[in-house]
Every structure is written in C-alpha cells, then in structure tokens.
Short mmCIF file of C-alpha atoms (C1' of nucleotides) in Angstrom, two decimals:
data_model
loop_
_atom_site.label_atom_id
_atom_site.label_comp_id
_atom_site.label_asym_id
_atom_site.label_seq_id
_atom_site.Cartn_x
_atom_site.Cartn_y
_atom_site.Cartn_z
CA UNK T 23 0.29 32.23 30.75
CA UNK T 24 1.86 32.27 27.32
CA UNK T 25 -0.44 30.95 24.62
CA UNK T 26 0.96 28.61 22.03
CA UNK T 27 -0.02 29.46 18.46
CA UNK T 28 -0.70 26.40 16.35
CA UNK T 29 -1.06 25.76 12.62
CA UNK T 30 -2.95 22.62 11.65
CA UNK T 31 -2.06 20.89 8.38
CA UNK T 32 -4.22 18.01 7.23
CA UNK T 33 -6.04 17.41 4.00
CA UNK T 34 -9.09 16.08 5.83
CA UNK T 35 -11.40 18.73 7.11
CA UNK T 36 -12.82 16.40 9.74
CA UNK T 37 -9.43 15.83 11.24
CA UNK T 38 -8.70 19.53 11.33
CA UNK T 39 -12.01 20.24 13.06
CA UNK T 40 -11.41 17.46 15.51
CA UNK T 41 -7.98 18.67 16.37
CA UNK T 42 -9.21 22.21 16.65
CA UNK T 43 -12.00 21.14 18.97
CA UNK T 44 -9.58 19.19 21.13
CA UNK T 45 -7.02 21.96 21.34
CA UNK T 46 -9.83 24.41 22.05
CA UNK T 47 -10.43 22.70 25.39
CA UNK T 48 -7.02 23.87 26.58
CA UNK T 49 -6.52 27.52 27.57
CA UNK T 50 -2.93 27.72 26.34
CA UNK T 51 -3.50 26.66 22.75
CA UNK T 52 -4.53 28.98 19.96
CA UNK T 53 -5.15 27.52 16.53
CA UNK T 54 -4.26 30.46 14.33
CA UNK T 55 -4.73 28.81 10.96
CA UNK T 56 -5.49 25.59 9.09
CA UNK T 57 -3.97 24.30 5.86
CA UNK T 58 -5.22 21.50 3.65
CA UNK T 59 -1.98 21.03 1.72
CA UNK T 60 1.75 21.40 2.04
CA UNK T 61 1.80 24.43 -0.23
CA UNK T 62 -0.88 26.15 1.79
CA UNK T 63 1.03 25.32 4.97
CA UNK T 64 4.11 27.15 3.73
CA UNK T 65 2.08 30.25 3.00
CA UNK T 66 0.27 30.25 6.30
CA UNK T 67 3.45 29.74 8.28
CA UNK T 68 4.81 32.81 6.57
CA UNK T 69 1.70 34.79 7.45
CA UNK T 70 1.20 33.68 11.02
CA UNK T 71 4.57 32.25 12.08
CA UNK T 72 2.96 29.89 14.58
CA UNK T 73 4.96 28.35 17.41
CA UNK T 74 3.95 24.84 16.43
CA UNK T 75 2.93 23.19 13.17
CA UNK T 76 0.91 20.01 13.53
CA UNK T 77 1.18 18.18 10.24
CA UNK T 78 -0.20 15.08 8.60
CA UNK T 79 2.16 13.22 6.33
CA UNK T 80 -0.26 11.82 3.77
CA UNK T 81 -1.72 14.71 1.85
CA UNK T 82 -3.82 13.95 -1.19
CA UNK T 83 -2.15 15.68 -4.08
CA UNK T 84 0.96 17.80 -4.44
CA UNK T 85 3.60 18.26 -1.79
CA UNK T 86 3.45 15.65 0.93
CA UNK T 87 4.12 16.20 4.60
CA UNK T 88 7.79 15.26 4.51
CA UNK T 89 8.48 17.69 1.70
CA UNK T 90 6.58 20.38 3.54
CA UNK T 91 8.65 19.81 6.67
CA UNK T 92 11.83 19.99 4.66
CA UNK T 93 10.70 23.17 2.96
CA UNK T 94 9.81 24.76 6.29
CA UNK T 95 13.18 23.85 7.74
CA UNK T 96 15.00 25.35 4.77
CA UNK T 97 13.28 28.66 5.28
CA UNK T 98 14.78 28.48 8.75
CA UNK T 99 11.52 29.08 10.52
CA UNK T 100 11.56 28.72 14.28
CA UNK T 101 8.43 26.55 14.31
CA UNK T 102 8.42 23.25 16.08
CA UNK T 103 6.98 20.71 13.67
CA UNK T 104 4.92 17.84 14.98
CA UNK T 105 3.93 14.96 12.76
CA UNK T 106 0.39 13.72 13.33
CA UNK T 107 -0.42 10.81 11.09
CA UNK T 108 -2.24 7.51 10.85
CA UNK T 109 0.61 5.15 10.10
CA UNK T 110 3.87 4.44 11.81
CA UNK T 111 5.93 3.14 8.92
CA UNK T 112 9.65 2.86 9.54
CA UNK T 113 10.48 4.85 6.47
CA UNK T 114 8.16 7.71 7.31
CA UNK T 115 9.39 7.99 10.86
CA UNK T 116 13.00 8.16 9.85
CA UNK T 117 12.36 10.56 7.00
CA UNK T 118 10.21 12.83 9.14
CA UNK T 119 12.72 13.01 11.96
CA UNK T 120 15.44 13.48 9.40
CA UNK T 121 13.51 16.28 7.72
CA UNK T 122 13.35 18.08 11.03
CA UNK T 123 10.18 16.97 12.83
CA UNK T 124 10.23 17.49 16.58
CA UNK T 125 7.74 14.78 17.39
CA UNK T 126 5.72 12.00 15.84
CA UNK T 127 2.19 11.24 16.99
CA UNK T 128 -0.28 8.69 15.75
CA UNK T 129 -3.87 9.66 15.14
CA UNK T 130 -5.12 7.29 17.79
CA UNK T 131 -3.14 9.15 20.43
CA UNK T 132 -5.06 10.32 23.48
CA UNK T 133 -5.78 14.02 23.96
CA UNK T 134 -3.29 14.17 26.81
CA UNK T 135 -0.57 12.77 24.62
CA UNK T 136 -1.34 15.34 21.98
CA UNK T 137 -1.36 18.21 24.45
CA UNK T 138 1.87 17.07 26.03
CA UNK T 139 3.54 16.69 22.67
CA UNK T 140 2.65 20.20 21.58
CA UNK T 141 3.70 21.76 24.87
CA UNK T 142 6.90 19.76 24.79
CA UNK T 143 7.63 20.72 21.21
CA UNK T 144 7.73 24.45 21.92
CA UNK T 145 10.22 23.77 24.69
CA UNK T 146 12.42 21.83 22.33
CA UNK T 147 11.41 18.46 23.72
CA UNK T 148 10.90 15.58 21.34
CA UNK T 149 7.76 13.57 22.03
CA UNK T 150 6.55 10.54 20.16
CA UNK T 151 3.90 7.88 20.51
CA UNK T 152 5.04 4.65 22.12
CA UNK T 153 4.80 2.51 18.96
CA UNK T 154 6.81 5.09 17.08
CA UNK T 155 9.50 5.23 19.71
CA UNK T 156 9.80 1.47 19.80
CA UNK T 157 10.24 1.35 16.05
CA UNK T 158 13.00 3.92 16.19
CA UNK T 159 14.60 1.96 18.99
CA UNK T 160 14.36 -1.19 16.92
CA UNK T 161 16.16 0.51 14.09
CA UNK T 162 18.94 1.70 16.35
CA UNK T 163 19.48 -1.84 17.55
CA UNK T 164 19.57 -3.29 14.07
CA UNK T 165 21.27 -0.71 11.89
CA UNK T 166 22.06 -3.45 9.38
CA UNK T 167 18.42 -3.56 8.46
CA UNK T 168 18.07 0.11 7.72
CA UNK T 169 17.79 0.90 4.03
CA UNK T 170 20.11 3.49 2.56
CA UNK T 171 18.44 6.48 0.90
CA UNK T 172 19.10 5.08 -2.54
CA UNK T 173 17.71 1.70 -1.59
CA UNK T 174 14.60 3.26 -0.17
CA UNK T 175 14.15 5.22 -3.36
CA UNK T 176 14.46 2.09 -5.41
CA UNK T 177 12.11 0.16 -3.16
CA UNK T 178 9.56 2.89 -3.51
CA UNK T 179 9.66 2.65 -7.28
CA UNK T 180 9.63 -1.12 -7.01
CA UNK T 181 6.23 -0.95 -5.37
CA UNK T 182 4.91 0.62 -8.54
CA UNK T 183 5.60 -2.59 -10.35
CA UNK T 184 8.53 -1.51 -12.49
CA UNK T 185 10.98 -3.98 -14.05
CA UNK T 186 14.71 -3.79 -13.44
CA UNK T 187 15.18 -2.14 -16.79
CA UNK T 188 12.58 0.50 -16.02
CA UNK T 189 14.03 1.07 -12.57
CA UNK T 190 17.40 1.68 -14.17
CA UNK T 191 15.95 4.18 -16.60
CA UNK T 192 14.06 6.02 -13.91
CA UNK T 193 17.10 6.31 -11.67
CA UNK T 194 19.66 6.80 -14.44
CA UNK T 195 21.69 3.79 -13.42
CA UNK T 196 22.47 0.50 -15.13
CA UNK T 197 20.42 -2.63 -14.70
CA UNK T 198 23.41 -4.19 -12.97
CA UNK T 199 23.29 -1.55 -10.29
CA UNK T 200 19.58 -2.04 -9.89
CA UNK T 201 20.19 -5.70 -9.25
CA UNK T 202 22.86 -4.95 -6.69
CA UNK T 203 20.56 -2.62 -4.81
CA UNK T 204 17.75 -5.13 -4.97
CA UNK T 205 19.96 -7.86 -3.53
CA UNK T 206 20.78 -5.59 -0.61
CA UNK T 207 17.15 -4.65 -0.14
CA UNK T 208 16.07 -8.28 -0.10
CA UNK T 209 18.68 -9.09 2.51
CA UNK T 210 17.64 -6.19 4.70
CA UNK T 211 13.94 -6.93 4.44
CA UNK T 212 14.54 -10.62 4.94
CA UNK T 213 12.87 -11.69 1.72
CA UNK T 214 13.99 -13.53 -1.38
CA UNK T 215 11.83 -12.27 -4.19
CA UNK T 216 10.74 -8.95 -5.52
CA UNK T 217 7.15 -9.93 -4.93
CA UNK T 218 7.75 -10.41 -1.23
CA UNK T 219 9.77 -7.21 -1.12
CA UNK T 220 6.85 -5.26 -2.55
CA UNK T 221 4.43 -6.85 -0.14
CA UNK T 222 6.72 -6.05 2.79
CA UNK T 223 7.40 -2.55 1.57
CA UNK T 224 3.76 -1.66 1.28
CA UNK T 225 2.67 -3.29 4.49
CA UNK T 226 5.55 -2.80 6.85
CA UNK T 227 7.35 0.17 5.42
CA UNK T 228 4.08 1.84 4.60
CA UNK T 229 5.03 2.69 1.07
CA UNK T 230 1.88 3.30 -0.79
CA UNK Z 16 -38.15 19.76 12.66
CA UNK Z 17 -37.29 16.16 13.37
CA UNK Z 18 -33.81 15.69 14.71
CA UNK Z 19 -31.69 12.87 13.38
CA UNK Z 20 -29.91 10.84 16.04
CA UNK Z 21 -26.44 9.78 15.01
CA UNK Z 22 -23.91 7.27 16.31
CA UNK Z 23 -20.30 7.87 15.35
CA UNK Z 24 -17.97 4.89 15.01
CA UNK Z 25 -14.29 5.53 14.44
CA UNK Z 26 -11.24 4.37 16.32
CA UNK Z 27 -9.65 7.82 16.10
CA UNK Z 28 -10.84 10.25 18.73
CA UNK Z 29 -9.83 13.21 16.58
CA UNK Z 30 -12.07 12.07 13.77
CA UNK Z 31 -14.97 11.56 16.13
CA UNK Z 32 -14.52 15.03 17.59
CA UNK Z 33 -14.23 16.55 14.17
CA UNK Z 34 -17.35 14.86 12.94
CA UNK Z 35 -19.18 15.80 16.10
CA UNK Z 36 -18.13 19.41 15.73
CA UNK Z 37 -19.24 19.47 12.11
CA UNK Z 38 -22.57 17.85 12.78
CA UNK Z 39 -23.05 20.18 15.72
CA UNK Z 40 -23.27 23.12 13.33
CA UNK Z 41 -26.52 21.70 11.95
CA UNK Z 42 -29.71 22.00 13.99
CA UNK Z 43 -31.19 18.70 12.85
CA UNK Z 44 -28.34 16.43 13.88
CA UNK Z 45 -27.91 14.96 17.32
CA UNK Z 46 -24.85 12.86 18.03
CA UNK Z 47 -26.16 10.55 20.71
CA UNK Z 48 -23.09 8.37 21.15
CA UNK Z 49 -19.59 7.57 19.95
CA UNK Z 50 -17.91 4.19 19.61
CA UNK Z 51 -14.24 3.45 19.09
CA UNK Z 52 -14.69 -0.12 17.92
CA UNK Z 53 -17.12 -2.40 16.15
CA UNK Z 54 -18.01 -4.20 19.36
CA UNK Z 55 -18.76 -0.97 21.14
CA UNK Z 56 -20.84 0.16 18.19
CA UNK Z 57 -23.12 -2.87 18.51
CA UNK Z 58 -23.69 -2.14 22.18
CA UNK Z 59 -24.39 1.53 21.67
CA UNK Z 60 -26.79 0.89 18.82
CA UNK Z 61 -28.72 -1.35 21.16
CA UNK Z 62 -28.79 1.33 23.85
CA UNK Z 63 -29.60 4.35 21.72
CA UNK Z 64 -31.03 2.93 18.50
CA UNK Z 65 -29.84 5.93 16.48
CA UNK Z 66 -31.34 6.76 13.11
CA UNK Z 67 -27.96 6.77 11.43
CA UNK Z 68 -24.65 5.07 12.11
CA UNK Z 69 -21.61 6.76 10.61
CA UNK Z 70 -18.86 4.17 10.52
CA UNK Z 71 -15.20 3.95 9.61
CA UNK Z 72 -14.08 0.72 7.98
CA UNK Z 73 -10.54 0.48 9.29
CA UNK Z 74 -10.70 -0.06 13.01
CA UNK Z 75 -7.50 -0.87 14.83
CA UNK Z 76 -8.07 -4.21 16.47
CA UNK Z 77 -10.98 -6.62 16.63
CA UNK Z 78 -14.08 -6.41 14.51
CA UNK Z 79 -13.64 -4.23 11.46
CA UNK Z 80 -16.26 -1.96 9.93
CA UNK Z 81 -17.57 -4.44 7.40
CA UNK Z 82 -18.15 -7.07 10.08
CA UNK Z 83 -19.85 -4.50 12.26
CA UNK Z 84 -22.19 -3.53 9.44
CA UNK Z 85 -23.01 -7.15 8.82
CA UNK Z 86 -23.66 -7.75 12.51
CA UNK Z 87 -25.95 -4.72 12.72
CA UNK Z 88 -27.91 -5.87 9.70
CA UNK Z 89 -28.37 -9.32 11.12
CA UNK Z 90 -29.90 -7.86 14.26
CA UNK Z 91 -32.34 -6.24 11.84
CA UNK Z 92 -31.91 -2.79 13.25
CA UNK Z 93 -33.60 0.02 11.34
CA UNK Z 94 -30.47 2.17 11.34
CA UNK Z 95 -29.17 3.58 8.12
CA UNK Z 96 -25.46 2.81 7.99
CA UNK Z 97 -23.11 5.22 6.34
CA UNK Z 98 -19.50 4.29 5.64
CA UNK Z 99 -17.05 7.11 6.29
CA UNK Z 100 -13.53 6.05 5.48
CA UNK Z 101 -10.23 7.16 4.04
CA UNK Z 102 -9.83 4.73 1.17
CA UNK Z 103 -11.99 3.85 -1.77
CA UNK Z 104 -10.79 0.37 -2.61
CA UNK Z 105 -12.99 -1.56 -5.01
CA UNK Z 106 -13.15 -4.52 -2.70
CA UNK Z 107 -14.19 -2.46 0.31
CA UNK Z 108 -16.88 -0.62 -1.58
CA UNK Z 109 -18.44 -3.79 -2.89
CA UNK Z 110 -18.21 -5.55 0.46
CA UNK Z 111 -19.66 -2.59 2.35
CA UNK Z 112 -22.59 -2.17 0.00
CA UNK Z 113 -23.04 -5.91 0.06
CA UNK Z 114 -23.03 -5.92 3.86
CA UNK Z 115 -25.81 -3.37 3.87
CA UNK Z 116 -24.28 0.10 3.91
CA UNK Z 117 -26.58 2.87 2.70
CA UNK Z 118 -23.82 5.21 1.58
CA UNK Z 119 -20.09 5.47 1.21
CA UNK Z 120 -18.24 8.70 1.96
CA UNK Z 121 -14.56 9.50 1.84
CA UNK Z 122 -12.94 11.41 4.65
CA UNK Z 123 -12.03 14.26 2.39
CA UNK Z 124 -15.69 14.90 1.65
CA UNK Z 125 -16.97 18.42 2.19
CA UNK Z 126 -19.28 19.16 5.12
CA UNK Z 127 -22.20 19.62 2.74
CA UNK Z 128 -21.63 16.21 1.24
CA UNK Z 129 -21.57 14.69 4.68
CA UNK Z 130 -24.74 16.47 5.76
CA UNK Z 131 -26.53 15.52 2.58
CA UNK Z 132 -25.49 11.91 2.89
CA UNK Z 133 -26.78 11.62 6.44
CA UNK Z 134 -30.07 13.32 5.66
CA UNK Z 135 -30.44 11.20 2.56
CA UNK Z 136 -29.65 8.01 4.44
CA UNK Z 137 -32.55 8.39 6.87
CA UNK Z 138 -34.86 8.82 3.92
CA UNK Z 139 -33.58 5.66 2.35
CA UNK Z 140 -31.48 7.43 -0.23
CA UNK Z 141 -28.11 6.05 -1.12
CA UNK Z 142 -25.42 8.71 -1.29
CA UNK Z 143 -21.79 8.19 -2.13
CA UNK Z 144 -18.75 10.29 -2.88
CA UNK Z 145 -18.09 10.86 -6.56
CA UNK Z 146 -14.95 8.71 -6.73
CA UNK Z 147 -16.76 5.88 -5.03
CA UNK Z 148 -19.73 6.06 -7.37
CA UNK Z 149 -17.50 6.11 -10.39
CA UNK Z 150 -15.73 3.01 -9.21
CA UNK Z 151 -18.97 1.15 -8.77
CA UNK Z 152 -20.12 2.35 -12.16
CA UNK Z 153 -16.83 1.23 -13.65
CA UNK Z 154 -17.38 -2.25 -12.31
CA UNK Z 155 -20.87 -2.45 -13.75
CA UNK Z 156 -19.67 -1.31 -17.15
CA UNK Z 157 -16.73 -3.67 -17.35
CA UNK Z 158 -17.74 -6.98 -15.85
CA UNK Z 159 -14.86 -8.47 -17.81
CA UNK Z 160 -12.53 -6.89 -15.33
CA UNK Z 161 -14.09 -8.51 -12.31
CA UNK Z 162 -11.98 -11.30 -10.88
CA UNK Z 163 -13.48 -14.76 -10.46
CA UNK Z 164 -13.45 -16.14 -6.91
CA UNK Z 165 -10.52 -18.37 -7.67
CA UNK Z 166 -8.58 -15.52 -9.20
CA UNK Z 167 -9.26 -13.31 -6.23
CA UNK Z 168 -8.06 -16.06 -3.94
CA UNK Z 169 -4.88 -16.42 -5.92
CA UNK Z 170 -4.31 -12.68 -6.04
CA UNK Z 171 -4.69 -12.50 -2.31
CA UNK Z 172 -1.98 -15.11 -1.82
CA UNK Z 173 0.11 -13.39 -4.45
CA UNK Z 174 0.27 -10.29 -2.29
CA UNK Z 175 2.04 -12.33 0.33
CA UNK Z 176 4.94 -12.71 -2.02
CA UNK Z 177 4.59 -16.39 -2.87
CA UNK Z 178 6.18 -17.98 -5.96
CA UNK Z 179 4.16 -19.84 -8.57
CA UNK Z 180 5.26 -23.13 -7.09
CA UNK Z 181 4.18 -22.07 -3.62
CA UNK Z 182 0.89 -20.78 -4.93
CA UNK Z 183 0.28 -24.14 -6.56
CA UNK Z 184 1.04 -25.98 -3.34
CA UNK Z 185 -1.19 -23.71 -1.29
CA UNK Z 186 -4.12 -24.08 -3.67
CA UNK Z 187 -3.54 -27.72 -4.57
CA UNK Z 188 -3.22 -27.00 -8.27
CA UNK Z 189 -0.37 -27.34 -10.72
CA UNK Z 190 2.06 -24.58 -11.51
CA UNK Z 191 0.63 -24.49 -15.02
CA UNK Z 192 -2.78 -23.64 -13.66
CA UNK Z 193 -1.30 -20.98 -11.47
CA UNK Z 194 0.25 -19.41 -14.54
CA UNK Z 195 -3.04 -19.51 -16.39
CA UNK Z 196 -4.84 -17.77 -13.54
CA UNK Z 197 -2.09 -15.20 -13.27
CA UNK Z 198 -2.32 -14.42 -16.98
CA UNK Z 199 -6.04 -13.79 -16.58
CA UNK Z 200 -5.50 -11.67 -13.48
CA UNK Z 201 -2.90 -9.57 -15.24
CA UNK Z 202 -5.26 -8.97 -18.12
CA UNK Z 203 -8.10 -7.98 -15.84
CA UNK Z 204 -5.98 -5.67 -13.73
CA UNK Z 205 -4.35 -4.21 -16.81
CA UNK Z 206 -0.82 -5.03 -15.73
CA UNK Z 207 1.98 -7.12 -17.18
CA UNK Z 208 4.02 -8.31 -14.27
CA UNK Z 209 3.37 -9.92 -10.96
CA UNK Z 210 5.02 -6.98 -9.26
CA UNK Z 211 2.51 -4.57 -10.74
CA UNK Z 212 -0.30 -6.96 -9.93
CA UNK Z 213 0.69 -7.00 -6.27
CA UNK Z 214 0.96 -3.24 -6.19
CA UNK Z 215 -2.44 -2.87 -7.81
CA UNK Z 216 -4.01 -5.48 -5.60
CA UNK Z 217 -2.85 -3.87 -2.39
CA UNK Z 218 -3.57 -0.33 -3.43
CA UNK Z 219 -6.63 -0.54 -5.61
CA UNK Z 220 -8.26 -3.71 -4.44
CA UNK Z 221 -7.39 -2.96 -0.85
CA UNK Z 222 -5.86 -6.36 -0.18
CA UNK Z 223 -3.67 -5.86 2.80
"C1'" DT A 13 -28.61 -29.89 -26.45
"C1'" DG A 14 -25.48 -26.39 -27.28
"C1'" DG A 15 -23.05 -22.42 -25.69
"C1'" DT A 16 -20.49 -20.04 -22.13
"C1'" DC A 17 -17.77 -19.72 -17.95
"C1'" DT A 18 -14.61 -21.42 -14.85
"C1'" DC A 19 -11.03 -24.22 -13.44
"C1'" DT A 20 -7.81 -27.31 -14.64
"C1'" DC A 21 -3.38 -28.83 -17.19
"C1'" DA A 22 0.74 -29.20 -20.84
"C1'" DG A 23 4.52 -27.83 -23.82
"C1'" DC A 24 7.57 -24.48 -25.86
"C1'" DC A 25 10.11 -20.54 -26.06
"C1'" DT A 26 11.73 -15.82 -24.55
"C1'" DT A 27 12.50 -12.58 -21.08
"C1'" DT A 28 13.28 -11.44 -16.44
"C1'" DT A 29 14.98 -12.18 -12.14
"C1'" DG A 30 18.15 -13.69 -8.63
"C1'" DG A 31 22.80 -15.48 -6.79
"C1'" DC A 32 27.57 -14.97 -7.04
"C1'" DT A 33 32.02 -12.86 -7.54
"C1'" DG A 34 34.71 -9.03 -8.26
"C1'" DA A 35 35.78 -4.18 -9.11
"C1'" DT A 36 35.92 1.16 -9.14
"C1'" DG A 37 35.23 5.94 -7.35
"C1'" DC A 38 33.57 8.86 -3.71
"C1'" DT A 39 32.74 10.37 1.01
"C1'" DG A 40 33.34 10.68 5.72
"C1'" DC A 41 35.47 9.34 9.81
"C1'" DT A 42 39.53 8.13 12.51
"C1'" DA R 21 46.77 7.59 5.30
"C1'" DG R 22 43.53 4.13 5.83
"C1'" DC R 23 39.21 2.06 6.46
"C1'" DA R 24 34.17 1.61 6.07
"C1'" DG R 25 30.01 2.52 3.76
"C1'" DC R 26 27.66 3.80 -0.29
"C1'" DA R 27 26.70 3.83 -5.09
"C1'" DT R 28 28.09 2.36 -9.31
"C1'" DC R 29 29.01 -1.36 -12.93
"C1'" DA R 30 30.15 -6.26 -15.36
"C1'" DG R 31 29.74 -11.08 -16.49
"C1'" DC R 32 28.03 -15.70 -15.75
"C1'" DC R 33 24.71 -18.98 -14.73
"C1'" DA R 34 20.45 -21.08 -12.91
"C1'" DA R 35 15.81 -20.37 -11.69
"C1'" DA R 36 11.51 -18.09 -12.17
"C1'" DA R 37 8.21 -15.78 -14.64
"C1'" DG R 38 5.61 -14.63 -18.76
"C1'" DG R 39 3.51 -15.27 -23.71
"C1'" DC R 40 1.32 -18.41 -26.64
"C1'" DT R 41 -1.49 -22.21 -28.18
"C1'" DG R 42 -4.38 -25.86 -27.31
"C1'" DA R 43 -7.41 -28.75 -24.59
"C1'" DG R 44 -10.45 -31.40 -21.28
"C1'" DA R 45 -13.98 -31.56 -17.37
"C1'" DG R 46 -17.76 -29.71 -14.81
"C1'" DA R 47 -21.39 -26.13 -13.94
"C1'" DC R 48 -24.92 -23.33 -15.41
"C1'" DC R 49 -28.17 -21.46 -18.37
"C1'" DA R 50 -31.01 -20.70 -22.49
#
DNA sequence: TGGTCTCTCAGCCTTTTGGCTGATGCTGCT
DNA sequence: AGCAGCATCAGCCAAAAGGCTGAGAGACCA
C-alpha cells in the first residue's frame, strides 16, 4: 500500500492535533509536518514535498490560506491542496478553487468525508462538502449574481466602513467609478443600501 | 493524584479529537464524554457529572454555548464551565461570564494555557486568555464606551441594514431619536459612519 | 431636592450616498 | 470584424445620513 504524505496547515494547535489523531487511525496516511501559518507551510512543503496539503483558510496573522495556495501553485508543486475550513462563504469557495484547491471541506465534516477527500485528492479527484458543492452549483445557475474580482475587492474594503472617497483613494480610481461598482454590487447582492451590502457581505459572503 | 473528569462540548469532531489528544498527554485529565451540541451536553453532564465542562460557544444548530451554560447553571451543577472558542467578541465574553463561565480561552491558546485553565477552574480560579482579559479590563476602565440597552438594540437592527426611517418604525420612535442614538453609538464605538459602525458591531461586538 | 442618566424629539445645515444616463478603452471570444 | 463583459469616468438630481444645538420627561440615586 502506498502511504499518502500529508502536511497540515492550521493556526490552531487543537485542530492540527485533532486532524493528526484522525488521520492516524488510517494506515495509509502519514502526517509528515504541521504548519501554523501560510509562510511556514511554504517552507515545509519545500522540505517534505507532501502529496497532500490540508489547509485552513483563516490564519491569524500574515499570509492567509488563499494566498498560500496561490503561492504553492506558482512554485509548481505537485501537491494536491485541500481546503479545510469553518465557513463556506461564496467568495472563499470561488477564490480557493480559483487559486488551485483540489477540494473544499468544512470542519464539521465526518472522518469518512475527510479520508475520502484526501484519498481522492491524490488521484486528482475533486471532493467537496455538500453545502459547498451546492453553493458552487448555485453560482453556476445564477452567474449574474457573481461579483467580478474588482467588485469583490471593493466590497471587501466596504466592510471596513470606508466612504466612497476613501474607497476611491485606496483603489486608485475616481469616486464616480466607486459608485458605479457599488451600484452593480447592490444589484447583485439584492440590496439597496451600503449598510445592507455590508451586512450581507459579512454574513453571507463571509467577509470578515 | 486526583484525576479531573472533563466533558468536551464542540460541534466540530476535529476540535474534540484535538482537545482529547492534548488532554490525554496529561496524567490528571480524564475526558469522560464528548458532546456535539448544547442539548447533548446537558444530558452528558447529568450522566457523568464531570468536574469541568470545556465548551465552544458557536454550535451549529439549536442551543448555543451561552444558553447551554445558563441551563447548566440553573440545574445547579457543581461543574466548572470553561469557554473554549475562536472569537473574543466583547458581547460574547460578557454574556458568557454573566451566564456563569469560569474561564474563557481562545482556540489558539497554547496547551499549557489550556491545562492551566482547566486545573484552575476546578479550584475555583478564573483563567482567561490574555486578549480576553484585556477586553474585559478595557470595559471596566471605560464605562463610557458601554452601550445602553436601547443603543445596543438599535445597533443590532442597524446590522441588518435598515435605514433611519425603518429603524424608527421598528422601534416606535422618531427618526430624530434614531439619529441621536446613532450619534451616541458612533461616539462610543469610535467610528464616524454607519458603515463602520456595522462593521465594528459585527466583528467586535459579535453581532451576527 | 438636586444631579445624573437615559430616552425622547426638533430644526438647520453640510456631506454623503444612491439612481440615472451616457461614454470610453481594453480584453477575450466568436 | 464584431460583440460582450469589465473597468473606468462624468454630470445631474433627489434622498439619506451626519454634525450641531437645544430641550423636555421619567428614573434613579445621593
């Protein structure tokens, strides 16, 4: 039997131990290293070149999971990257898949789901939790409601409470353009005010 | 040596396993049961009457952690309850302590912190993570920044994206009064716009 | 009884936001 | 070559939000 080498990336030690304990029950998994940050993950991948990287998206400080995935992909590693996170926000799912994640699991997934996802990942199969899949499906059905990259960027800044003027300065665009983007964002989110947009963004899109 | 019986309550299996693995490294801890929900926690406390209950606040569906703590306290159990959660929102901290939690740990706490907190809890000592303690301290030092009940109510509705007019209608007050409350809220939160207030409320005050 | 807090309301004025229409340059796809 | 989508910008106007001052009623406490 071929063993599958795994790198765990999560800023919470408890989660890493839990995952390690779970994977330890299976004969074909071998957790070769653990990282608590994106930066550390890059190093450890270099050192151990694991077959699979299981990665959280929300990482306290520094590089977040998405950036780490992107960085790993750019160094053309052959690792299969599996997202393992608490939230299933639309934006995160799309960005993670876009960045090159092979699968997307939620932290309340059952052990079997986790095992299957990892085994599938090394074989090039894409596995995701049911809620995640249904969200992706939803987006495919309603492409009109998908934010463009620029809009998502703006929405993200919006949730920090910036004014149109400030948004323009941050993004190096005029206030007029900010307003245009906002109008599109409101339409796509189905809201009419910036307040509602922020509320929706933080709750539904998971932008915190 | 007296062993300390522990009940773990967290809706994520990985977290429970991780915690169990960590506590297993110490000779004086004995994880007697695990619950995935508040309801289950109540049952298992009844069955095992553990010395300490380590509880997450965010629990998928049904009874949340705060309610579970309150319910346990009302059944006048002698368990020390320790909150073990991801976020340190002001509101959650206050509500948890108010509900009867002995300590408040964040999930990125080190094993030693966790061990110390559990051992302290059975001896009646209150242990909390540094960020948590500083937030509580902050509130005691600046009572001027504590929202009045009415203000908190308004802020909560604000996070749903309502306009001043709608807020007035919901609360049966004039728009002028809404504006007065908002001005006070902004001052207390240290923001200048409703957008920033919403962002702060959801992130810092934990109003989701 | 007086002071303080909280909640309530009004008016005035400035700034910000949102709705609308129209327009340009770029990219990618057909 | 042409079309669609994206990002950019402008101007105009109405609505909403925010800053400021002042003020009254009720609760609570010293």
